[in-house]
Coordinates of C-alpha atoms in Angstrom, one line a residue:
M27 CA -15.6 -19.4 -23.7
T28 CA -17.3 -16.7 -25.7
S29 CA -17.9 -13.2 -24.6
T30 CA -21.3 -11.5 -24.8
P31 CA -21.1 -8.6 -27.2
A32 CA -20.9 -5.2 -25.4
S33 CA -24.3 -4.1 -26.9
E34 CA -26.0 -7.1 -25.2
R35 CA -24.6 -6.7 -21.8
S36 CA -26.3 -5.2 -18.8
P37 CA -24.8 -2.0 -17.3
G38 CA -21.9 -2.8 -15.0
H39 CA -21.3 -6.3 -16.5
H40 CA -17.7 -7.2 -17.2
D41 CA -16.2 -10.3 -18.8
A42 CA -12.7 -11.3 -17.7
A43 CA -11.6 -10.7 -21.3
D44 CA -12.7 -7.0 -20.9
V45 CA -10.6 -6.4 -17.8
E46 CA -7.3 -4.7 -18.0
W47 CA -4.4 -6.7 -16.7
P48 CA -2.3 -6.1 -14.7
L49 CA -4.5 -4.6 -12.1
K50 CA -4.4 -0.8 -11.8
F51 CA -5.6 1.8 -9.3
K52 CA -6.9 5.4 -9.5
S53 CA -7.1 6.1 -5.8
H54 CA -5.4 4.7 -2.7
Y55 CA -5.3 4.8 1.1
F56 CA -2.3 6.0 3.0
G57 CA -0.7 5.3 6.3
A58 CA 2.7 6.0 8.0
A59 CA 4.6 4.5 10.9
C60 CA 7.8 5.5 12.6
F61 CA 10.2 3.2 14.5
N62 CA 13.6 3.9 16.1
T63 CA 13.2 7.7 15.8
R64 CA 13.5 10.5 18.4
S65 CA 10.7 12.5 16.6
C66 CA 8.8 11.8 13.3
I67 CA 6.1 13.5 11.3
V68 CA 4.9 12.6 7.8
L69 CA 2.8 15.1 6.0
Y70 CA 0.8 13.7 3.1
R71 CA -2.1 15.5 1.4
D72 CA -1.9 18.1 4.2
F73 CA -2.6 15.5 6.8
P74 CA 0.0 14.7 9.5
H75 CA 0.8 11.1 10.2
G76 CA 3.1 10.1 13.1
A77 CA 3.7 12.1 16.1
M78 CA 6.3 14.6 17.4
H79 CA 7.4 12.9 20.6
E80 CA 10.2 13.1 23.1
G81 CA 12.4 10.1 23.5
L82 CA 13.0 7.1 21.3
S83 CA 10.0 5.5 19.5
P84 CA 9.8 1.7 19.8
S85 CA 11.5 -0.7 17.4
V86 CA 9.4 -3.1 15.4
E87 CA 10.9 -6.0 17.5
S88 CA 9.9 -4.4 20.8
T89 CA 6.2 -4.3 19.9
G90 CA 6.0 -8.1 19.8
R91 CA 4.3 -7.9 16.4
S92 CA 5.6 -8.3 12.9
L93 CA 5.9 -5.4 10.5
D94 CA 3.2 -7.0 8.5
Q95 CA 0.8 -6.7 11.5
L96 CA 1.9 -3.1 12.3
L97 CA 1.6 -1.4 8.9
T98 CA -1.8 -0.2 7.8
A99 CA -3.3 2.4 5.5
S100 CA -6.6 3.9 6.7
R101 CA -6.6 7.5 5.4
G102 CA -8.5 7.8 2.2
P103 CA -9.4 7.1 -0.5
I104 CA -7.1 9.6 -2.0
P105 CA -7.2 10.3 -5.7
N106 CA -3.8 9.6 -7.4
F107 CA -1.5 11.6 -6.7
P108 CA -1.1 14.6 -4.3
P109 CA 2.2 16.3 -3.9
P110 CA 5.1 14.3 -2.4
A111 CA 5.0 13.3 1.3
K112 CA 7.2 15.6 3.5
V113 CA 9.0 13.5 6.1
T114 CA 10.7 15.3 9.0
W115 CA 12.4 13.2 11.7
R116 CA 15.3 12.7 14.0
S117 CA 17.0 9.3 13.7
K118 CA 17.9 7.1 16.7
D119 CA 21.2 9.0 17.1
G120 CA 19.4 12.3 17.2
A121 CA 20.5 13.6 13.8
P122 CA 17.8 15.7 12.0
H123 CA 16.5 14.6 8.6
E124 CA 14.0 15.9 6.0
A125 CA 12.9 14.1 2.8
H126 CA 10.2 14.5 0.2
V127 CA 8.9 11.1 -0.9
D128 CA 7.1 11.3 -4.3
I129 CA 4.5 8.6 -4.0
G130 CA 3.2 9.6 -7.5
E131 CA 6.6 8.9 -9.0
I132 CA 7.1 5.6 -7.1
F133 CA 3.7 4.4 -8.4
R134 CA 3.6 6.3 -11.7
D135 CA 2.5 3.2 -13.6
E136 CA -0.5 2.9 -11.2
L137 CA 0.0 -0.9 -11.0
I138 CA -1.2 -2.8 -8.0
R139 CA 1.6 -4.8 -6.5
H140 CA 0.5 -8.3 -5.4
N141 CA 1.7 -11.9 -5.4
L142 CA -1.2 -13.5 -7.4
A143 CA -1.5 -14.8 -11.0
R144 CA -4.5 -13.7 -13.0
E145 CA -5.8 -17.3 -12.9
E146 CA -6.0 -17.2 -9.1
I147 CA -8.3 -14.1 -9.0
P148 CA -12.1 -14.4 -9.6
D149 CA -13.5 -12.6 -12.6
S150 CA -15.6 -10.4 -10.4
T151 CA -12.5 -9.2 -8.5
L152 CA -10.7 -8.5 -11.8
A153 CA -13.6 -6.2 -12.8
S154 CA -13.7 -4.3 -9.5
D155 CA -12.2 -1.0 -8.8
H156 CA -9.2 -1.3 -6.3
S157 CA -7.8 1.2 -3.9
P158 CA -4.7 -0.3 -2.3
G159 CA -3.0 0.9 0.8
I160 CA 0.3 2.7 0.5
I161 CA 2.3 2.8 3.7
L162 CA 5.4 4.9 4.4
E163 CA 7.7 3.6 7.2
V164 CA 10.5 5.6 8.8
N165 CA 12.9 3.3 10.7
D166 CA 15.9 5.1 12.1
R167 CA 17.6 6.5 9.0
T168 CA 15.6 4.5 6.4
I169 CA 12.4 5.3 4.6
N170 CA 10.5 2.3 3.1
V171 CA 7.3 2.5 1.0
Y172 CA 5.0 -0.5 0.8
M173 CA 1.8 -1.4 -1.0
R174 CA -0.9 -3.7 0.4
A175 CA -4.0 -4.6 -1.6
H176 CA -6.9 -6.8 -0.5
I177 CA -7.5 -9.1 -3.5
S178 CA -10.0 -11.9 -3.4
T179 CA -8.8 -15.4 -4.5
K180 CA -10.6 -18.3 -6.1
E181 CA -9.0 -20.7 -3.6
L182 CA -8.8 -20.5 0.2
Q183 CA -5.3 -19.4 1.3
E184 CA -5.6 -21.5 4.5
P185 CA -7.4 -24.8 3.8
G186 CA -10.4 -25.1 6.0
N187 CA -10.6 -21.4 6.9
R188 CA -13.5 -20.1 4.9
Y189 CA -12.4 -16.5 5.7
S190 CA -9.1 -16.9 3.9
D191 CA -10.3 -16.3 0.3
F192 CA -8.0 -13.3 -0.2
R193 CA -4.4 -12.0 -0.1
D194 CA -3.2 -8.7 1.3
D195 CA 0.6 -9.1 1.2
L196 CA 2.8 -6.2 2.3
I197 CA 5.1 -5.5 -0.6
K198 CA 8.1 -3.2 -0.3
V199 CA 8.3 -1.0 -3.4
F200 CA 10.9 1.7 -2.4
S201 CA 13.7 2.0 0.1
R202 CA 16.2 4.8 0.8
S203 CA 18.6 5.3 3.7
Y204 CA 19.7 8.8 4.8

């Protein structure tokens, strides 16, 4: 396969050979969820996620859904990277906690975490801008940070399901217990 010289390409045209690999991101979406806490608030980019509530928040298991189904990131796009997230919560036993989670440090390489090989991704997707979701989960005394990126695939992920031409795996990138 030969590439068209840059001077002969139309604006916006990309060859797979021109695309940086691995995939990187310059903005992201953010979300937070709290489980097994007596109260929980996550402040990121001056926006509160979670809710100060009385009583124990539900466990993942009690929702009847998987963690993969529960965690989403819908706030954004946010340019990389605002100051650390401030997390203030009371664990299941009522103990107070506060942490600063530096999302910029965790993702300092700006690499998109995914479970695909370059060969599985269409050239048009490789050349696209990506804004993955970053999700912070508080679960009792543990903070986990995940990434989820919608990435198109050349092959269907579920044979016969024409709407399964992508992956959006939830990938844990950071964990710390307090």
